[in-house]
PDB file of C-alpha atoms in Angstrom:
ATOM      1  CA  UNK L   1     -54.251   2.924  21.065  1.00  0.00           C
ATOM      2  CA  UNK L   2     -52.760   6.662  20.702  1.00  0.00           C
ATOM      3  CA  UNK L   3     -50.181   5.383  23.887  1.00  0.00           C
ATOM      4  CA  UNK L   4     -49.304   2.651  21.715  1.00  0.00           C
ATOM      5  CA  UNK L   5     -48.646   4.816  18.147  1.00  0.00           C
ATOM      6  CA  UNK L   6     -46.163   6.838  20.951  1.00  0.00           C
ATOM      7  CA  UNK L   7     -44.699   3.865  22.157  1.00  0.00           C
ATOM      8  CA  UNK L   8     -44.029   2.530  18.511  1.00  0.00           C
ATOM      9  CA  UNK L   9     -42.980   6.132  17.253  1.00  0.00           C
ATOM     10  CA  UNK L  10     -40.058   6.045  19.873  1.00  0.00           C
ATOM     11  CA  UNK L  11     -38.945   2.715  18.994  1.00  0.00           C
ATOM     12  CA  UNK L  12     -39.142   3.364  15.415  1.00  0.00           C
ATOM     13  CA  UNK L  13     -36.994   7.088  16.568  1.00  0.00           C
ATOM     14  CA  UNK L  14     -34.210   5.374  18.010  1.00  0.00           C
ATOM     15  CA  UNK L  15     -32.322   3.510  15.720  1.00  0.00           C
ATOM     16  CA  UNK L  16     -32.579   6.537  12.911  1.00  0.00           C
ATOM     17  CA  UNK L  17     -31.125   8.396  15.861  1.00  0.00           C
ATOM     18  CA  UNK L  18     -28.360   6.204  16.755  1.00  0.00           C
ATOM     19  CA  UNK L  19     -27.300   6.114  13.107  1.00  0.00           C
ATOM     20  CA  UNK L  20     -27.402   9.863  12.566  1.00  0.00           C
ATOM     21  CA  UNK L  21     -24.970   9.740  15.633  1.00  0.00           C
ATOM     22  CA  UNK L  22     -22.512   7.455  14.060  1.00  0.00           C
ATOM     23  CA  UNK L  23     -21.358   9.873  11.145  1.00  0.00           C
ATOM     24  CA  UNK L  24     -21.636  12.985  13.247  1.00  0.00           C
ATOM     25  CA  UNK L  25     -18.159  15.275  13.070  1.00  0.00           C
ATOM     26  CA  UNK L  26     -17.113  16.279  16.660  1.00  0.00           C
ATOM     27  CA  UNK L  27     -13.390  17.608  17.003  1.00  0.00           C
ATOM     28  CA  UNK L  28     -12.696  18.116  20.446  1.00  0.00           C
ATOM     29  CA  UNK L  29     -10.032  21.255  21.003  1.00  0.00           C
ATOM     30  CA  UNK L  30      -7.945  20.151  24.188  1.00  0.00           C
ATOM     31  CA  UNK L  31      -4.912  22.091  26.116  1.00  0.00           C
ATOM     32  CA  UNK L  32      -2.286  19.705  27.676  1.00  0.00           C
ATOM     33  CA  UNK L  33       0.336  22.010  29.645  1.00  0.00           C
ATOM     34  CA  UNK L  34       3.523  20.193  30.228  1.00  0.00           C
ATOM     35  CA  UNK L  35       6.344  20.868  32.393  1.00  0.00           C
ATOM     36  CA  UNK L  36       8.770  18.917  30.227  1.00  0.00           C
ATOM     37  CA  UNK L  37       7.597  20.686  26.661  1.00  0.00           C
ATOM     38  CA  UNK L  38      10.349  23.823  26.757  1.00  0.00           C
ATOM     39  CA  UNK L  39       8.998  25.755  23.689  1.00  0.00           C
ATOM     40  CA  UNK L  40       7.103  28.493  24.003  1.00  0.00           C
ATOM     41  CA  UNK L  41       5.285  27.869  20.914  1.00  0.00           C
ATOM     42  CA  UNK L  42       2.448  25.630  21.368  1.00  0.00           C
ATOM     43  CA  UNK L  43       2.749  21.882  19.411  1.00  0.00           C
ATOM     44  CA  UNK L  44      -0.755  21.183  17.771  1.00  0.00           C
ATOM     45  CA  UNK L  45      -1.951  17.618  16.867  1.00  0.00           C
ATOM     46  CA  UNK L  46      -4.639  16.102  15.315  1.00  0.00           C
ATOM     47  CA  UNK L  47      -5.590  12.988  16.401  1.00  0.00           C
ATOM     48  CA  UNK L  48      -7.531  10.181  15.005  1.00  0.00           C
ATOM     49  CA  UNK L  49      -8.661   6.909  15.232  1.00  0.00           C
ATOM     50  CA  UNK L  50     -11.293   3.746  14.589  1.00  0.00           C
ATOM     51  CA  UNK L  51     -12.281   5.078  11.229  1.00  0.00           C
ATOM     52  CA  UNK L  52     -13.014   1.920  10.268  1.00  0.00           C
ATOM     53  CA  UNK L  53     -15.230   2.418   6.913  1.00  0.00           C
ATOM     54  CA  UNK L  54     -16.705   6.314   7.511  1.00  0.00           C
ATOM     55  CA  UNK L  55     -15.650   8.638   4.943  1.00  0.00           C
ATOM     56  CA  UNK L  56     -12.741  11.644   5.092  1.00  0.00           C
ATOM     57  CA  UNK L  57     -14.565  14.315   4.151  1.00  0.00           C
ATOM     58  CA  UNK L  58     -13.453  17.625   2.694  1.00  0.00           C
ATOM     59  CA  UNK L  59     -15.177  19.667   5.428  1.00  0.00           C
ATOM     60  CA  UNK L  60     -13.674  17.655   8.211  1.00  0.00           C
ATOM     61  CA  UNK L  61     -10.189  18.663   6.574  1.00  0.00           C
ATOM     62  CA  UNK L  62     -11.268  22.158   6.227  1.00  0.00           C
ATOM     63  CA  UNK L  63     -12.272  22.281  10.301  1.00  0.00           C
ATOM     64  CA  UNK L  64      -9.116  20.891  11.144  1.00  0.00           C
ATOM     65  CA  UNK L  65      -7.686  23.753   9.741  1.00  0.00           C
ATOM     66  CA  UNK L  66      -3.548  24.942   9.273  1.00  0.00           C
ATOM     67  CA  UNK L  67      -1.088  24.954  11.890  1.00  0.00           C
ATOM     68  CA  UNK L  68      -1.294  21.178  12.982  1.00  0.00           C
ATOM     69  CA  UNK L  69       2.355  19.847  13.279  1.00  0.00           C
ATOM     70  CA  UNK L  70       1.025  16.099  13.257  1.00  0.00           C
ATOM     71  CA  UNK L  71      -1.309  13.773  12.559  1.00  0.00           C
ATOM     72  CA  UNK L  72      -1.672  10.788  14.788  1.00  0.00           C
ATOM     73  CA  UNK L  73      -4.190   7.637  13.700  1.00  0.00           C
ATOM     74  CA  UNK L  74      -4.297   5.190  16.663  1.00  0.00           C
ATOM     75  CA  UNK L  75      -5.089   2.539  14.119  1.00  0.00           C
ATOM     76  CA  UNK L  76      -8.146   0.481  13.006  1.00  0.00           C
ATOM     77  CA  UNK L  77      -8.007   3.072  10.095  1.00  0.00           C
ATOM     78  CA  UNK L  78      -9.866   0.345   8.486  1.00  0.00           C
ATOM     79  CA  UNK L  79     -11.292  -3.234   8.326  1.00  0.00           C
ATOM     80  CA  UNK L  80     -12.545  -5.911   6.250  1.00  0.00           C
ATOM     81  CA  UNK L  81     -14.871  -4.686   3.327  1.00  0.00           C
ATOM     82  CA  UNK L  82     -14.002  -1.241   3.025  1.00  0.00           C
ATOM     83  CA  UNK L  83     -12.253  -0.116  -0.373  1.00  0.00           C
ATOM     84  CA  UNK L  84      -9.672   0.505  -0.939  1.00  0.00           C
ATOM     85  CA  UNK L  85     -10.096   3.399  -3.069  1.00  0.00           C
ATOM     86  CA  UNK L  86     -11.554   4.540   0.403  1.00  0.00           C
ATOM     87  CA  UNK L  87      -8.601   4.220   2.450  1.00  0.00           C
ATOM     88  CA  UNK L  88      -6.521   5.575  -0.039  1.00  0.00           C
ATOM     89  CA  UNK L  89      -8.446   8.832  -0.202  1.00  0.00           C
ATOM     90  CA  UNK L  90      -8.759   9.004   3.850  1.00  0.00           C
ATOM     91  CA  UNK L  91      -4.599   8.803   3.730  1.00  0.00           C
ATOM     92  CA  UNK L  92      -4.655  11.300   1.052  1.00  0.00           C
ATOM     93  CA  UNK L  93      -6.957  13.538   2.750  1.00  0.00           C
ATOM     94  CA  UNK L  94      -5.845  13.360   6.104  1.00  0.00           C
ATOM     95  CA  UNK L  95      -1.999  13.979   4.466  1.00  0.00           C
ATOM     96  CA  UNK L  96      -3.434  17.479   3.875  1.00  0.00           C
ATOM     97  CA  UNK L  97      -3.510  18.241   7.127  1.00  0.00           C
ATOM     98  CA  UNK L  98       0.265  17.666   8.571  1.00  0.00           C
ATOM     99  CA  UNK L  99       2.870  14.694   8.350  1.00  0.00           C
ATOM    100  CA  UNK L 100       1.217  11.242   9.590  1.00  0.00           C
ATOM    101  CA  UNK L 101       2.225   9.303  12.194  1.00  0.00           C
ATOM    102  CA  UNK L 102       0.133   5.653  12.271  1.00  0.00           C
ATOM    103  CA  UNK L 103      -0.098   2.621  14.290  1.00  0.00           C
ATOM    104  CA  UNK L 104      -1.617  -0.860  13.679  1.00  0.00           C
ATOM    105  CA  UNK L 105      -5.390  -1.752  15.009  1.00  0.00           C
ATOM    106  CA  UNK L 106      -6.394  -4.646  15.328  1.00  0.00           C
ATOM    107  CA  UNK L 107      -8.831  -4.728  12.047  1.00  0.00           C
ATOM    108  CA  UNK L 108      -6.250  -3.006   9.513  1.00  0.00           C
ATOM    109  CA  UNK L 109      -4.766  -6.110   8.593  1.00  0.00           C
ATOM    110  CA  UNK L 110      -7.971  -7.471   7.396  1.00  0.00           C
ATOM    111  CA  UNK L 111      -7.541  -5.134   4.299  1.00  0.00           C
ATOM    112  CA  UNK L 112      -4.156  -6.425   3.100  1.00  0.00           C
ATOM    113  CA  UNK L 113      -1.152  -4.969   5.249  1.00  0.00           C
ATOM    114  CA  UNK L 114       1.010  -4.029   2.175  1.00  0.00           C
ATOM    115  CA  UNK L 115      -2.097  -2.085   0.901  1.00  0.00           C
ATOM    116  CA  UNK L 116      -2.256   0.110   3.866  1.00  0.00           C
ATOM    117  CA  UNK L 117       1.946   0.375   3.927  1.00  0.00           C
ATOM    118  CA  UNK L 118       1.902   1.641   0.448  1.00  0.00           C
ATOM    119  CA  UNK L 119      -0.883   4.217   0.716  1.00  0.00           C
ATOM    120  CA  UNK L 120       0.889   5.855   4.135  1.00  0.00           C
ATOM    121  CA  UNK L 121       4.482   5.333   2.277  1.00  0.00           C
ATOM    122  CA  UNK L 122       2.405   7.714  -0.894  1.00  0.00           C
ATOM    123  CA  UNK L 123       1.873  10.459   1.468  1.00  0.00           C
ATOM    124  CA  UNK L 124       5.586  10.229   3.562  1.00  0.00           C
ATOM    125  CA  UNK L 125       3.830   9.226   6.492  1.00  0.00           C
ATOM    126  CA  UNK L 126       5.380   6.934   9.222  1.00  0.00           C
ATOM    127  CA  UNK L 127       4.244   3.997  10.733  1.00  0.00           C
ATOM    128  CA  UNK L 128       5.334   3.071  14.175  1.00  0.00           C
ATOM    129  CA  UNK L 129       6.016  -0.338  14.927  1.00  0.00           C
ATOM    130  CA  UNK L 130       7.921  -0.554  18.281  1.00  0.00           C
ATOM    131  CA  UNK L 131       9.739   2.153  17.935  1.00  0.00           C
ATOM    132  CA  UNK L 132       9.895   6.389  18.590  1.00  0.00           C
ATOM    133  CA  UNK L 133      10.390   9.317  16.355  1.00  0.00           C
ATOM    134  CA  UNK L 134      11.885  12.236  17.593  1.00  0.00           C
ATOM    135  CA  UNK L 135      10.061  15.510  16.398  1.00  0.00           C
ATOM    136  CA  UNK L 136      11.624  18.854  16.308  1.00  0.00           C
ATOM    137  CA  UNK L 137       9.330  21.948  16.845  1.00  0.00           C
ATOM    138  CA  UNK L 138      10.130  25.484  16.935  1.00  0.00           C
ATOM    139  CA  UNK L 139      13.005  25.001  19.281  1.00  0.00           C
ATOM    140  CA  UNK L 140      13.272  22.291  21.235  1.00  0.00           C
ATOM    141  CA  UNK L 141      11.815  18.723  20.162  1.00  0.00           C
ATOM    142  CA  UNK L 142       9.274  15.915  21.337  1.00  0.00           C
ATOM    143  CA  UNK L 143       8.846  12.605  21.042  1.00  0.00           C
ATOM    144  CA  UNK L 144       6.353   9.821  19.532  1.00  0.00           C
ATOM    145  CA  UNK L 145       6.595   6.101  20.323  1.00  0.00           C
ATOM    146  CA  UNK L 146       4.325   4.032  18.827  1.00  0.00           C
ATOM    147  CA  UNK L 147       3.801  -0.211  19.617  1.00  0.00           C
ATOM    148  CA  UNK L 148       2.762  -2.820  17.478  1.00  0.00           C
ATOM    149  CA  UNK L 149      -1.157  -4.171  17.541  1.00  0.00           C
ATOM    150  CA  UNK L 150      -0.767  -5.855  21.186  1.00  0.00           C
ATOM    151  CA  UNK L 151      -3.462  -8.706  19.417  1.00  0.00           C
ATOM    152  CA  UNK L 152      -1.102  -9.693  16.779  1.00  0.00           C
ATOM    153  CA  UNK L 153       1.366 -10.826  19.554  1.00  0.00           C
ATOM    154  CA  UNK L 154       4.337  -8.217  18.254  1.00  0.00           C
ATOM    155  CA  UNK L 155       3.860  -5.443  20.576  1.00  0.00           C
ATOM    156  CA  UNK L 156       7.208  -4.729  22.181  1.00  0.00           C
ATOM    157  CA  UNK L 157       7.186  -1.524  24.847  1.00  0.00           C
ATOM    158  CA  UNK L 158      10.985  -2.124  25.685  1.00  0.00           C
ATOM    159  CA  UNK L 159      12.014  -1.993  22.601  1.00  0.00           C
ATOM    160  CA  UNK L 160       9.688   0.903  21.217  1.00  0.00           C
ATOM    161  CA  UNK L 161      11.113   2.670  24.139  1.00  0.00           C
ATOM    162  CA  UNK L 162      14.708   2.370  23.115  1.00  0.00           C
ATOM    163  CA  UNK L 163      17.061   5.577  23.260  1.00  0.00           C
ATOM    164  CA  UNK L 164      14.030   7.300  24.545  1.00  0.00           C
ATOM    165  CA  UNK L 165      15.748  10.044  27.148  1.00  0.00           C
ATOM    166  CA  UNK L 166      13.336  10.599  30.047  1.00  0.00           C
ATOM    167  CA  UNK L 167      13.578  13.904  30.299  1.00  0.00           C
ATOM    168  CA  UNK L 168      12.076  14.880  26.818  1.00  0.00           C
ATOM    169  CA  UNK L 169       7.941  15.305  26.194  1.00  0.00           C
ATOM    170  CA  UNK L 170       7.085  12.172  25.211  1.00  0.00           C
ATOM    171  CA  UNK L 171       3.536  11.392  23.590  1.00  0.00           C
ATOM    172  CA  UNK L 172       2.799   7.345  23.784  1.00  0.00           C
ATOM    173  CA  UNK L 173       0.676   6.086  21.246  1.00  0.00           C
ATOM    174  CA  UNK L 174      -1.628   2.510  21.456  1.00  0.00           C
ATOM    175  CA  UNK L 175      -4.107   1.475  19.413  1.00  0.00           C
ATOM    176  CA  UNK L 176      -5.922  -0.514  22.521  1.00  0.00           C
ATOM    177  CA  UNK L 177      -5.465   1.728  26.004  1.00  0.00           C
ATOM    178  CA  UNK L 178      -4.941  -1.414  28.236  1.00  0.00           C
ATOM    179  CA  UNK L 179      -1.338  -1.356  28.234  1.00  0.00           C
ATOM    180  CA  UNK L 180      -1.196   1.734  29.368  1.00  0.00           C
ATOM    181  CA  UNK L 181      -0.548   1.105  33.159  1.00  0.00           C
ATOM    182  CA  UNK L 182       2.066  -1.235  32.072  1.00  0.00           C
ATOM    183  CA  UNK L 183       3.418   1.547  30.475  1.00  0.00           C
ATOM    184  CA  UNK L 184       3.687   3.982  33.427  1.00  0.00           C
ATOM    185  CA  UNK L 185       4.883   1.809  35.502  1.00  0.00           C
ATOM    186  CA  UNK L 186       8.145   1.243  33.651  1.00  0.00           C
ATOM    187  CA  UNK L 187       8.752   4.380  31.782  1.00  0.00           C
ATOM    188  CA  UNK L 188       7.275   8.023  32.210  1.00  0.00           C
ATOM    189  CA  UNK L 189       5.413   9.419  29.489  1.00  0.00           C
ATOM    190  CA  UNK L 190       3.784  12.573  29.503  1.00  0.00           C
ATOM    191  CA  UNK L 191       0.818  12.073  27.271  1.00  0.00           C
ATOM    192  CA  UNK L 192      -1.084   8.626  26.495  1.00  0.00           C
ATOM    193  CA  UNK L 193      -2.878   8.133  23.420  1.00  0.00           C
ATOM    194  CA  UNK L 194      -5.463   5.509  22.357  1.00  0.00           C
ATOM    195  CA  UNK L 195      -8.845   4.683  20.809  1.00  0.00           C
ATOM    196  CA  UNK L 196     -10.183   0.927  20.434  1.00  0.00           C
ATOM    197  CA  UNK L 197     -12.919   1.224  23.018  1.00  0.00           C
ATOM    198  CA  UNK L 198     -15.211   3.101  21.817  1.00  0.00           C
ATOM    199  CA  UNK L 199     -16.161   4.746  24.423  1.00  0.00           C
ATOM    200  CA  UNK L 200     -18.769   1.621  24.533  1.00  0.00           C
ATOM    201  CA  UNK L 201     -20.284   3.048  21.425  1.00  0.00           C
ATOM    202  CA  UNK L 202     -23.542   2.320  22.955  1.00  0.00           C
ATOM    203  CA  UNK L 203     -24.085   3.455  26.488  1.00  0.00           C
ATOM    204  CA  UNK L 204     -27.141   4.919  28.446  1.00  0.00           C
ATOM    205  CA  UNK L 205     -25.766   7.531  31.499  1.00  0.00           C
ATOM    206  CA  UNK L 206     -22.748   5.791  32.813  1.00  0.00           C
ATOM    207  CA  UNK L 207     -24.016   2.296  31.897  1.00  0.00           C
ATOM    208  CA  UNK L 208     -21.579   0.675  28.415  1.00  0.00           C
ATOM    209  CA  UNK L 209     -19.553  -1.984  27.342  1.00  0.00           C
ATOM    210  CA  UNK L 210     -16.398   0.611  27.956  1.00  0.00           C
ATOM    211  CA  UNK L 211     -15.722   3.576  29.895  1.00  0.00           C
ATOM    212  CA  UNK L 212     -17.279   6.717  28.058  1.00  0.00           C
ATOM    213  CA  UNK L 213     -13.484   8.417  26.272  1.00  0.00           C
ATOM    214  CA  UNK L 214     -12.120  11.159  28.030  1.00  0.00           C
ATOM    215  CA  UNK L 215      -9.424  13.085  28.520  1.00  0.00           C
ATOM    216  CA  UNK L 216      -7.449  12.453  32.208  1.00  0.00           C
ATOM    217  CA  UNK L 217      -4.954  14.934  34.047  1.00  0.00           C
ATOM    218  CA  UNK L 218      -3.256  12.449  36.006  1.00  0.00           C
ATOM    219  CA  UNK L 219      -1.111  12.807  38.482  1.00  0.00           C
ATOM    220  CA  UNK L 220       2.203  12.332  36.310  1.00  0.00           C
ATOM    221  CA  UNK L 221       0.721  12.285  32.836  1.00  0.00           C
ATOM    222  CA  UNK L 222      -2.637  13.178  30.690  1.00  0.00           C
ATOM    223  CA  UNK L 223      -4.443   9.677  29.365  1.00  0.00           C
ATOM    224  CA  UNK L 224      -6.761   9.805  26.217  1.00  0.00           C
ATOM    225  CA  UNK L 225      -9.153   7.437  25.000  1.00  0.00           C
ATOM    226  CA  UNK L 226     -11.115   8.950  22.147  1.00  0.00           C
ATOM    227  CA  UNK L 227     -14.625   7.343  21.486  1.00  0.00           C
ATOM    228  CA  UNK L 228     -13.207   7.155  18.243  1.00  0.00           C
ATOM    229  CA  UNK L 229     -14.308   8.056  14.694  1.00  0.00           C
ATOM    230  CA  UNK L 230     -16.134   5.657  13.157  1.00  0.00           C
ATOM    231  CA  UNK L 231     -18.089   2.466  14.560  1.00  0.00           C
ATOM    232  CA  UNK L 232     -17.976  -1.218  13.981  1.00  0.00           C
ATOM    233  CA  UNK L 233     -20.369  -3.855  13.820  1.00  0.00           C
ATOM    234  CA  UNK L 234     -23.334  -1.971  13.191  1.00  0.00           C
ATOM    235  CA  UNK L 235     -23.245   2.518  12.302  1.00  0.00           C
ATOM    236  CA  UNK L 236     -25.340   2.845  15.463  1.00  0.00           C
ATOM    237  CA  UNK L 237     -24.009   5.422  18.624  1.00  0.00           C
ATOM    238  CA  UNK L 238     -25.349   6.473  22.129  1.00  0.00           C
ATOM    239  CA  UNK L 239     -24.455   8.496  24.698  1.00  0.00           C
ATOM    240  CA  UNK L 240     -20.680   7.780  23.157  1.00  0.00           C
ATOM    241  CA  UNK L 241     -20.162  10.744  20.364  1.00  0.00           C
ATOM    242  CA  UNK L 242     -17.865  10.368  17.535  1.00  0.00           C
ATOM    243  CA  UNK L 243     -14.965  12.442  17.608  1.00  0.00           C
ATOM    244  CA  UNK L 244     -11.713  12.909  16.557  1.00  0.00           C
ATOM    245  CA  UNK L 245      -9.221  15.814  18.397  1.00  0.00           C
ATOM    246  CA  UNK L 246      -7.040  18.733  18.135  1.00  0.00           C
ATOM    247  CA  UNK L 247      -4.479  18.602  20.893  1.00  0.00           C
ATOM    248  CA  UNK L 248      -2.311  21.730  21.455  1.00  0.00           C
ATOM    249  CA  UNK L 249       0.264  21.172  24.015  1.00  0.00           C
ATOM    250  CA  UNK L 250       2.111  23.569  25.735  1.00  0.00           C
ATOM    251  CA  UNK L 251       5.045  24.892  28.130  1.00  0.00           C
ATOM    252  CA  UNK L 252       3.941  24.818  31.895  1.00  0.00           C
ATOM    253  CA  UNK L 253       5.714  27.231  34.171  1.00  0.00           C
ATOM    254  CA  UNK L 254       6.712  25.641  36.674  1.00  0.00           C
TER     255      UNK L 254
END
C-alpha cells in the first residue's frame, strides 16, 4: 500500500511539474564571433519567439536589461484566444527593450492580422515579409532578412534576399527552421534564426517530437532553434526549457 501512495504521489508530481516548467524565465546569454561583422563594438540582440498566450512580464524586461540594439520575435507571438489587450502589452513591453523586428508564425493570424500590424506599427517596429533591413551599428552595418510564414504559401527566399550583398553579416530570420538548408544552399548567411519546434516541448533524455533547441557553430554559419517561450496545446514542458536569448555578436580576427 505505502509503494502504491509513492507511485500515485509521482504521478500526481508530474504534471504540477511540467506546468511550473512552462512559465519558467530562462534567457540564454550567447557569443557568436563573426568574421564578416567589422565593428569592434559588439551588436546585442534579444531574441524571442512562440509566446503564444504567456505573459511579458516587467521582470523579464528588467533582466533583459539596456544595451540591446534589437529585438527579434520569430513569430507565433500569439494564437487564437489570447487578448488582445495581451498582445498589445507584450508589443509594448518588449518595445522597451530596443526597436522590433517581427516575422509571421503560423498561429498569429488566428488573432486578426491587422490587429497584430497595428500594435507593432504603435511601437515603430518592422515586420519582415520577404524582405531585409539593413542595420547600422557603431560603424559598420548588418543585415536582417526576414520570410513570410512558409504555411501560408507566401514565403519567398529570393525575393527576401534581394540587394542583399554577400559580403555583409547577415542574420536570417524563420519562424519554422526547415527552410533553413534551402537557405544555405543558395545564399550565405552568417547567423540562422528560428523557433516553431519547440524543442519537442515534451521530451525525456534525447527522446521528443523535435530536436531539443540549441545553438550550432557550423561550419559556415551559427543555426538557432530556441525551445521557444511559451507552449501550445497544453502549458506543460520537459526536458525542453523555456527560453528566450540575448545574442551578442562580435568581430572575429581572422
Amino acid at each position: 500500500m505505502r509503494y502504491l501512495a509513492t507511485i500515485l504521489g509521482i504521478a500526481l508530481c508530474i504534471p504540477v511539474i511540467m506546468f511550473r516548467k512552462a512559465f519558467e524565465t530562462n534567457i540564454r546569454h550567447q557569443i557568436i564571433d563573426l568574421e564578416s561583422y567589422k565593428d569592434r563594438n559588439p551588436f546585442r540582440l534579444f531574441f524571442i519567439s512562440d509566446i503564444h498566450r504567456r505573459k511579458i512580464t516587467k521582470d523579464l524586461i528588467e533582466e533583459v536589461g539596456n544595451g540591446i540594439h534589437a529585438v527579434i520575435i520569430g513569430g507565433d507571438l500569439a494564437e487564437s484566444g489570447v487578448p488582445l489587450e495581451q498582445i498589445e502589452h507584450n508589443i509594448n513591453q518588449l518595445a522597451k527593450i530596443g526597436p522590433i523586428y517581427y516575422v509571421w508564425g503560423n498561429n498569429d493570424r488566428e488573432v486578426g492580422e491587422h490587429h497584430i500590424r497595428k500594435y507593432i506599427q504603435n511601437v515603430g517596429g518592422m515586420i519582415l515579409e520577404n524582405e531585409a533591413i539593413r542595420i547600422k551599428t557603431n560603424a559598420h552595418h548588418l543585415w536582417i532578412v526576414g520570410i513570410e510564414d512558409v504555411s501560408s504559401g507566401r514565403a519567398d527566399i529570393k525575393k527576401s534576399f534581394e540587394n542583399v550583398p554577400d559580403n555583409d553579416p547577415i542574420i536570417f530570420l524563420s519562424h519554422t527552421p526547415f527552410v533553413f538548408n534551402k537557405v544555405k544552399n543558395q545564399y550565405r548567411p552568417d547567423i540562422l534564426l528560428a523557433g516553431h519546434t519547440h524543442g519537442g516541448q515534451i521530451r525525456f533524455g534525447k527522446w521528443g517530437y523535435y530536436e531539443k533547441g540549441a545553438l550550432k557553430k557550423n561550419r559556415d554559419d551559427f543555426t538557432l532553434i530556441s525551445n521557444g517561450f511559451g507552449t501550445t496545446f497544453v502549458p506543460f514542458r520537459f526536458g525542453a526549457p523555456a527560453e528566450c536569448h540575448i545574442l551578442t555578436i562580435r568581430h572575429k580576427e581572422v
